[in-house]
PDB file of C-alpha atoms in Angstrom:
ATOM      1  CA  UNK J   1       0.001  -0.001  -0.002  1.00 60.00           C
ATOM      2  CA  UNK J   2       2.805   2.389   0.936  1.00 54.00           C
ATOM      3  CA  UNK J   3       4.631   1.626  -2.289  1.00 57.00           C
ATOM      4  CA  UNK J   4       1.505   2.246  -4.407  1.00 61.00           C
ATOM      5  CA  UNK J   5       0.819   5.503  -2.568  1.00 55.00           C
ATOM      6  CA  UNK J   6       4.353   6.708  -3.202  1.00 54.00           C
ATOM      7  CA  UNK J   7       4.121   5.698  -6.841  1.00 55.00           C
ATOM      8  CA  UNK J   8       0.836   7.498  -7.491  1.00 57.00           C
ATOM      9  CA  UNK J   9       1.981  10.624  -5.678  1.00 54.00           C
ATOM     10  CA  UNK J  10       5.308  10.828  -7.479  1.00 50.00           C
ATOM     11  CA  UNK J  11       5.094  13.530 -10.105  1.00 46.00           C
ATOM     12  CA  UNK J  12       8.605  14.753 -10.824  1.00 45.00           C
ATOM     13  CA  UNK J  13      10.897  12.275  -9.103  1.00 50.00           C
ATOM     14  CA  UNK J  14       9.320   8.874  -9.367  1.00 54.00           C
ATOM     15  CA  UNK J  15      12.569   7.093  -8.503  1.00 56.00           C
ATOM     16  CA  UNK J  16      12.898   9.101  -5.258  1.00 61.00           C
ATOM     17  CA  UNK J  17       9.411   8.077  -4.158  1.00 63.00           C
ATOM     18  CA  UNK J  18      10.157   4.426  -4.881  1.00 65.00           C
ATOM     19  CA  UNK J  19      13.288   4.781  -2.766  1.00 67.00           C
ATOM     20  CA  UNK J  20      11.316   6.365   0.072  1.00 71.00           C
ATOM     21  CA  UNK J  21       8.778   3.535   0.005  1.00 71.00           C
ATOM     22  CA  UNK J  22      11.508   0.937   0.161  1.00 72.00           C
ATOM     23  CA  UNK J  23      13.286   2.643   3.063  1.00 73.00           C
ATOM     24  CA  UNK J  24      10.016   2.895   5.034  1.00 76.00           C
ATOM     25  CA  UNK J  25       9.111  -0.750   4.440  1.00 77.00           C
ATOM     26  CA  UNK J  26      12.564  -2.124   5.221  1.00 75.00           C
ATOM     27  CA  UNK J  27      12.872   0.002   8.379  1.00 79.00           C
ATOM     28  CA  UNK J  28       9.692  -1.583   9.770  1.00 81.00           C
ATOM     29  CA  UNK J  29      10.843  -5.077   8.807  1.00 79.00           C
ATOM     30  CA  UNK J  30      14.325  -4.508  10.207  1.00 76.00           C
ATOM     31  CA  UNK J  31      13.083  -3.112  13.531  1.00 80.00           C
ATOM     32  CA  UNK J  32      10.952  -6.222  13.950  1.00 79.00           C
ATOM     33  CA  UNK J  33      13.787  -8.544  12.863  1.00 76.00           C
ATOM     34  CA  UNK J  34      12.016  -9.833   9.742  1.00 78.00           C
ATOM     35  CA  UNK J  35      15.236 -10.360   7.804  1.00 72.00           C
ATOM     36  CA  UNK J  36      13.916 -13.133   5.501  1.00 76.00           C
ATOM     37  CA  UNK J  37      10.902 -11.015   4.613  1.00 79.00           C
ATOM     38  CA  UNK J  38      13.179  -8.055   3.995  1.00 73.00           C
ATOM     39  CA  UNK J  39      15.190 -10.068   1.471  1.00 73.00           C
ATOM     40  CA  UNK J  40      11.963 -11.021  -0.330  1.00 76.00           C
ATOM     41  CA  UNK J  41      10.866  -7.359  -0.411  1.00 75.00           C
ATOM     42  CA  UNK J  42      14.252  -6.264  -1.756  1.00 72.00           C
ATOM     43  CA  UNK J  43      14.089  -8.785  -4.608  1.00 73.00           C
ATOM     44  CA  UNK J  44      10.533  -7.791  -5.487  1.00 75.00           C
ATOM     45  CA  UNK J  45      11.497  -4.140  -5.341  1.00 74.00           C
ATOM     46  CA  UNK J  46      14.296  -4.565  -7.897  1.00 72.00           C
ATOM     47  CA  UNK J  47      11.833  -6.223 -10.300  1.00 73.00           C
ATOM     48  CA  UNK J  48       9.286  -3.419  -9.800  1.00 71.00           C
ATOM     49  CA  UNK J  49      11.902  -0.705 -10.372  1.00 68.00           C
ATOM     50  CA  UNK J  50      13.143  -2.445 -13.525  1.00 69.00           C
ATOM     51  CA  UNK J  51       9.550  -2.492 -14.811  1.00 69.00           C
ATOM     52  CA  UNK J  52       8.567   1.034 -13.758  1.00 66.00           C
ATOM     53  CA  UNK J  53      11.756   2.935 -14.591  1.00 63.00           C
ATOM     54  CA  UNK J  54      13.838   2.720 -17.771  1.00 61.00           C
ATOM     55  CA  UNK J  55      16.744   0.541 -16.665  1.00 59.00           C
ATOM     56  CA  UNK J  56      19.313   2.633 -18.471  1.00 62.00           C
ATOM     57  CA  UNK J  57      18.941   5.951 -16.676  1.00 67.00           C
ATOM     58  CA  UNK J  58      20.066   7.730 -13.542  1.00 70.00           C
ATOM     59  CA  UNK J  59      16.803   7.084 -11.653  1.00 69.00           C
ATOM     60  CA  UNK J  60      17.302   3.361 -12.054  1.00 74.00           C
ATOM     61  CA  UNK J  61      20.941   3.615 -10.915  1.00 79.00           C
ATOM     62  CA  UNK J  62      19.842   5.714  -7.925  1.00 75.00           C
ATOM     63  CA  UNK J  63      17.416   2.980  -6.871  1.00 74.00           C
ATOM     64  CA  UNK J  64      19.976   0.227  -7.400  1.00 81.00           C
ATOM     65  CA  UNK J  65      22.430   2.006  -5.117  1.00 83.00           C
ATOM     66  CA  UNK J  66      19.783   2.423  -2.418  1.00 78.00           C
ATOM     67  CA  UNK J  67      18.872  -1.213  -2.732  1.00 80.00           C
ATOM     68  CA  UNK J  68      22.554  -2.212  -2.574  1.00 86.00           C
ATOM     69  CA  UNK J  69      22.983  -0.244   0.667  1.00 82.00           C
ATOM     70  CA  UNK J  70      20.132  -2.174   2.241  1.00 78.00           C
ATOM     71  CA  UNK J  71      21.602  -5.478   1.047  1.00 82.00           C
ATOM     72  CA  UNK J  72      24.934  -4.420   2.498  1.00 84.00           C
ATOM     73  CA  UNK J  73      23.290  -3.538   5.841  1.00 79.00           C
ATOM     74  CA  UNK J  74      21.826  -7.030   6.219  1.00 78.00           C
ATOM     75  CA  UNK J  75      25.089  -8.727   5.236  1.00 84.00           C
ATOM     76  CA  UNK J  76      24.278  -9.708   1.635  1.00 84.00           C
ATOM     77  CA  UNK J  77      27.555  -8.214   0.392  1.00 91.00           C
ATOM     78  CA  UNK J  78      27.844 -10.060  -2.920  1.00 91.00           C
ATOM     79  CA  UNK J  79      24.337  -9.042  -3.944  1.00 89.00           C
ATOM     80  CA  UNK J  80      25.116  -5.453  -2.957  1.00 91.00           C
ATOM     81  CA  UNK J  81      28.335  -5.594  -4.952  1.00 94.00           C
ATOM     82  CA  UNK J  82      26.558  -6.755  -8.133  1.00 93.00           C
ATOM     83  CA  UNK J  83      23.969  -3.995  -7.829  1.00 90.00           C
ATOM     84  CA  UNK J  84      26.619  -1.345  -7.203  1.00 93.00           C
ATOM     85  CA  UNK J  85      28.619  -2.485 -10.266  1.00 94.00           C
ATOM     86  CA  UNK J  86      25.490  -2.176 -12.439  1.00 91.00           C
ATOM     87  CA  UNK J  87      24.601   1.207 -10.951  1.00 89.00           C
ATOM     88  CA  UNK J  88      28.142   2.511 -11.471  1.00 92.00           C
ATOM     89  CA  UNK J  89      28.140   1.592 -15.162  1.00 91.00           C
ATOM     90  CA  UNK J  90      24.957   3.679 -15.614  1.00 87.00           C
ATOM     91  CA  UNK J  91      26.282   6.503 -13.421  1.00 87.00           C
ATOM     92  CA  UNK J  92      29.404   6.898 -15.548  1.00 89.00           C
ATOM     93  CA  UNK J  93      27.360   7.723 -18.653  1.00 86.00           C
ATOM     94  CA  UNK J  94      27.661  11.399 -19.689  1.00 84.00           C
ATOM     95  CA  UNK J  95      23.891  11.949 -19.382  1.00 79.00           C
ATOM     96  CA  UNK J  96      23.967  10.697 -15.764  1.00 76.00           C
ATOM     97  CA  UNK J  97      26.928  12.894 -14.888  1.00 76.00           C
ATOM     98  CA  UNK J  98      25.079  15.832 -16.457  1.00 76.00           C
ATOM     99  CA  UNK J  99      22.118  15.273 -14.094  1.00 73.00           C
ATOM    100  CA  UNK J 100      24.347  14.979 -11.045  1.00 72.00           C
ATOM    101  CA  UNK J 101      28.145  15.057 -11.161  1.00 72.00           C
ATOM    102  CA  UNK J 102      28.311  13.176  -7.844  1.00 74.00           C
ATOM    103  CA  UNK J 103      26.663  10.027  -9.278  1.00 77.00           C
ATOM    104  CA  UNK J 104      29.942   8.220 -10.065  1.00 87.00           C
ATOM    105  CA  UNK J 105      31.253   9.213  -6.620  1.00 86.00           C
ATOM    106  CA  UNK J 106      28.378   7.382  -4.951  1.00 85.00           C
ATOM    107  CA  UNK J 107      28.908   4.293  -7.127  1.00 88.00           C
ATOM    108  CA  UNK J 108      32.648   4.134  -6.473  1.00 93.00           C
ATOM    109  CA  UNK J 109      32.193   4.889  -2.771  1.00 91.00           C
ATOM    110  CA  UNK J 110      29.615   2.119  -2.410  1.00 91.00           C
ATOM    111  CA  UNK J 111      31.931  -0.341  -4.162  1.00 94.00           C
ATOM    112  CA  UNK J 112      34.744   0.649  -1.800  1.00 94.00           C
ATOM    113  CA  UNK J 113      32.442  -0.213   1.128  1.00 92.00           C
ATOM    114  CA  UNK J 114      31.649  -3.600  -0.459  1.00 93.00           C
ATOM    115  CA  UNK J 115      35.334  -4.357  -1.038  1.00 94.00           C
ATOM    116  CA  UNK J 116      36.160  -3.436   2.571  1.00 92.00           C
ATOM    117  CA  UNK J 117      33.437  -5.832   3.751  1.00 90.00           C
ATOM    118  CA  UNK J 118      35.028  -8.545   1.594  1.00 90.00           C
ATOM    119  CA  UNK J 119      38.533  -7.690   2.945  1.00 92.00           C
ATOM    120  CA  UNK J 120      39.632  -6.819  -0.590  1.00 95.00           C
ATOM    121  CA  UNK J 121      41.572  -3.672   0.290  1.00 93.00           C
ATOM    122  CA  UNK J 122      43.397  -3.360  -3.043  1.00 94.00           C
ATOM    123  CA  UNK J 123      40.138  -2.975  -4.990  1.00 95.00           C
ATOM    124  CA  UNK J 124      38.740  -0.869  -2.133  1.00 94.00           C
ATOM    125  CA  UNK J 125      41.692   1.523  -2.590  1.00 92.00           C
ATOM    126  CA  UNK J 126      41.124   1.727  -6.367  1.00 94.00           C
ATOM    127  CA  UNK J 127      37.411   2.449  -5.884  1.00 94.00           C
ATOM    128  CA  UNK J 128      38.069   4.999  -3.127  1.00 91.00           C
ATOM    129  CA  UNK J 129      40.678   6.761  -5.293  1.00 89.00           C
ATOM    130  CA  UNK J 130      38.179   6.934  -8.173  1.00 92.00           C
ATOM    131  CA  UNK J 131      35.503   8.243  -5.801  1.00 90.00           C
ATOM    132  CA  UNK J 132      37.932  10.950  -4.646  1.00 85.00           C
ATOM    133  CA  UNK J 133      38.302  12.268  -8.211  1.00 84.00           C
ATOM    134  CA  UNK J 134      34.539  12.700  -8.570  1.00 84.00           C
ATOM    135  CA  UNK J 135      33.835  14.146  -5.124  1.00 82.00           C
ATOM    136  CA  UNK J 136      36.477  16.807  -5.730  1.00 74.00           C
ATOM    137  CA  UNK J 137      34.506  17.978  -8.760  1.00 73.00           C
ATOM    138  CA  UNK J 138      31.297  18.349  -6.738  1.00 70.00           C
ATOM    139  CA  UNK J 139      32.576  20.339  -3.783  1.00 66.00           C
ATOM    140  CA  UNK J 140      30.676  18.288  -1.187  1.00 70.00           C
ATOM    141  CA  UNK J 141      33.199  18.586   1.615  1.00 68.00           C
ATOM    142  CA  UNK J 142      31.269  16.630   4.218  1.00 72.00           C
ATOM    143  CA  UNK J 143      31.429  13.601   1.929  1.00 79.00           C
ATOM    144  CA  UNK J 144      35.008  14.484   1.024  1.00 75.00           C
ATOM    145  CA  UNK J 145      36.044  14.233   4.687  1.00 75.00           C
ATOM    146  CA  UNK J 146      34.208  10.897   5.084  1.00 78.00           C
ATOM    147  CA  UNK J 147      35.969   9.557   2.012  1.00 82.00           C
ATOM    148  CA  UNK J 148      39.391  10.645   3.283  1.00 78.00           C
ATOM    149  CA  UNK J 149      38.721   8.856   6.562  1.00 79.00           C
ATOM    150  CA  UNK J 150      37.808   5.760   4.549  1.00 84.00           C
ATOM    151  CA  UNK J 151      41.205   6.147   2.826  1.00 80.00           C
ATOM    152  CA  UNK J 152      42.855   6.081   6.253  1.00 81.00           C
ATOM    153  CA  UNK J 153      41.185   2.759   7.029  1.00 82.00           C
ATOM    154  CA  UNK J 154      41.956   1.201   3.619  1.00 89.00           C
ATOM    155  CA  UNK J 155      45.595   2.267   3.382  1.00 84.00           C
ATOM    156  CA  UNK J 156      46.196   1.278   6.988  1.00 83.00           C
ATOM    157  CA  UNK J 157      44.987  -2.226   6.113  1.00 88.00           C
ATOM    158  CA  UNK J 158      47.311  -2.215   3.074  1.00 87.00           C
ATOM    159  CA  UNK J 159      50.255  -0.990   5.157  1.00 86.00           C
ATOM    160  CA  UNK J 160      50.711   2.155   3.047  1.00 81.00           C
ATOM    161  CA  UNK J 161      51.362   4.459   5.993  1.00 78.00           C
ATOM    162  CA  UNK J 162      52.484   7.372   3.835  1.00 79.00           C
ATOM    163  CA  UNK J 163      49.005   7.564   2.313  1.00 78.00           C
ATOM    164  CA  UNK J 164      47.442   7.046   5.754  1.00 75.00           C
ATOM    165  CA  UNK J 165      49.352  10.042   7.086  1.00 78.00           C
ATOM    166  CA  UNK J 166      48.458  12.209   4.066  1.00 74.00           C
ATOM    167  CA  UNK J 167      44.744  11.292   4.247  1.00 73.00           C
ATOM    168  CA  UNK J 168      44.615  11.901   8.007  1.00 72.00           C
ATOM    169  CA  UNK J 169      46.375  15.274   7.882  1.00 72.00           C
ATOM    170  CA  UNK J 170      44.307  16.437   4.927  1.00 70.00           C
ATOM    171  CA  UNK J 171      40.950  15.342   6.397  1.00 69.00           C
ATOM    172  CA  UNK J 172      41.846  16.984   9.726  1.00 72.00           C
ATOM    173  CA  UNK J 173      42.735  20.239   7.935  1.00 69.00           C
ATOM    174  CA  UNK J 174      39.536  20.249   5.877  1.00 68.00           C
ATOM    175  CA  UNK J 175      37.418  19.550   8.980  1.00 67.00           C
ATOM    176  CA  UNK J 176      39.017  22.436  10.893  1.00 67.00           C
ATOM    177  CA  UNK J 177      38.599  24.890   8.006  1.00 67.00           C
ATOM    178  CA  UNK J 178      35.002  23.753   7.394  1.00 65.00           C
ATOM    179  CA  UNK J 179      34.099  24.195  11.083  1.00 68.00           C
ATOM    180  CA  UNK J 180      35.684  27.661  11.287  1.00 65.00           C
ATOM    181  CA  UNK J 181      33.735  28.832   8.239  1.00 65.00           C
ATOM    182  CA  UNK J 182      30.428  27.406   9.526  1.00 63.00           C
ATOM    183  CA  UNK J 183      31.026  28.848  13.011  1.00 68.00           C
ATOM    184  CA  UNK J 184      31.675  32.281  11.531  1.00 66.00           C
ATOM    185  CA  UNK J 185      29.071  32.330   8.769  1.00 63.00           C
ATOM    186  CA  UNK J 186      26.538  29.626   9.793  1.00 64.00           C
ATOM    187  CA  UNK J 187      26.167  28.767   6.139  1.00 65.00           C
ATOM    188  CA  UNK J 188      27.049  25.278   4.911  1.00 67.00           C
ATOM    189  CA  UNK J 189      26.713  26.231   1.232  1.00 70.00           C
ATOM    190  CA  UNK J 190      29.098  29.159   1.706  1.00 66.00           C
ATOM    191  CA  UNK J 191      31.511  26.853   3.538  1.00 65.00           C
ATOM    192  CA  UNK J 192      31.420  24.353   0.648  1.00 65.00           C
ATOM    193  CA  UNK J 193      31.979  27.084  -1.932  1.00 67.00           C
ATOM    194  CA  UNK J 194      34.832  28.641   0.037  1.00 65.00           C
ATOM    195  CA  UNK J 195      36.613  25.294   0.444  1.00 62.00           C
ATOM    196  CA  UNK J 196      36.124  24.524  -3.242  1.00 62.00           C
TER     197      UNK J 196
END
């Protein structure tokens, strides 16, 4: 019922409403420990999204990434990985980047998370490095800091302490600058633009 309501009330951003419906449904199932039911819902959801949204556009990729995050949260890492790979291939298309330049960042970042979960730190490093290139273009410094901290974890696991030190110092610097700007101007957008 919730899904149908979201679908019928979605005018401009149908894919966002589908995502909202899924999050609401899975939250209820998760809180009540219905993990098997949640897996069934997630599988059905992917089929519905594939039917309702053209499976070659950004809206479809957006939904796949949301679905992958939920799979990841319940420990279905390989399923999450496959969805993130598919979403990334769509996100890298010029038309997707035109809609939102951060799309490839999200795809690469999600893959880095999957690789970390699988203890594959070499591929995690490659994905995190690719994510870094895209987040720098967007100027989202909150995400930039999170990604640098992820680099600390990955390169620590790989024993590349030079990169660990660089990532740590740089993320600390960005956090300090960001906080000073927000404290003085109370404007996150201005802080992002200034740091950019």
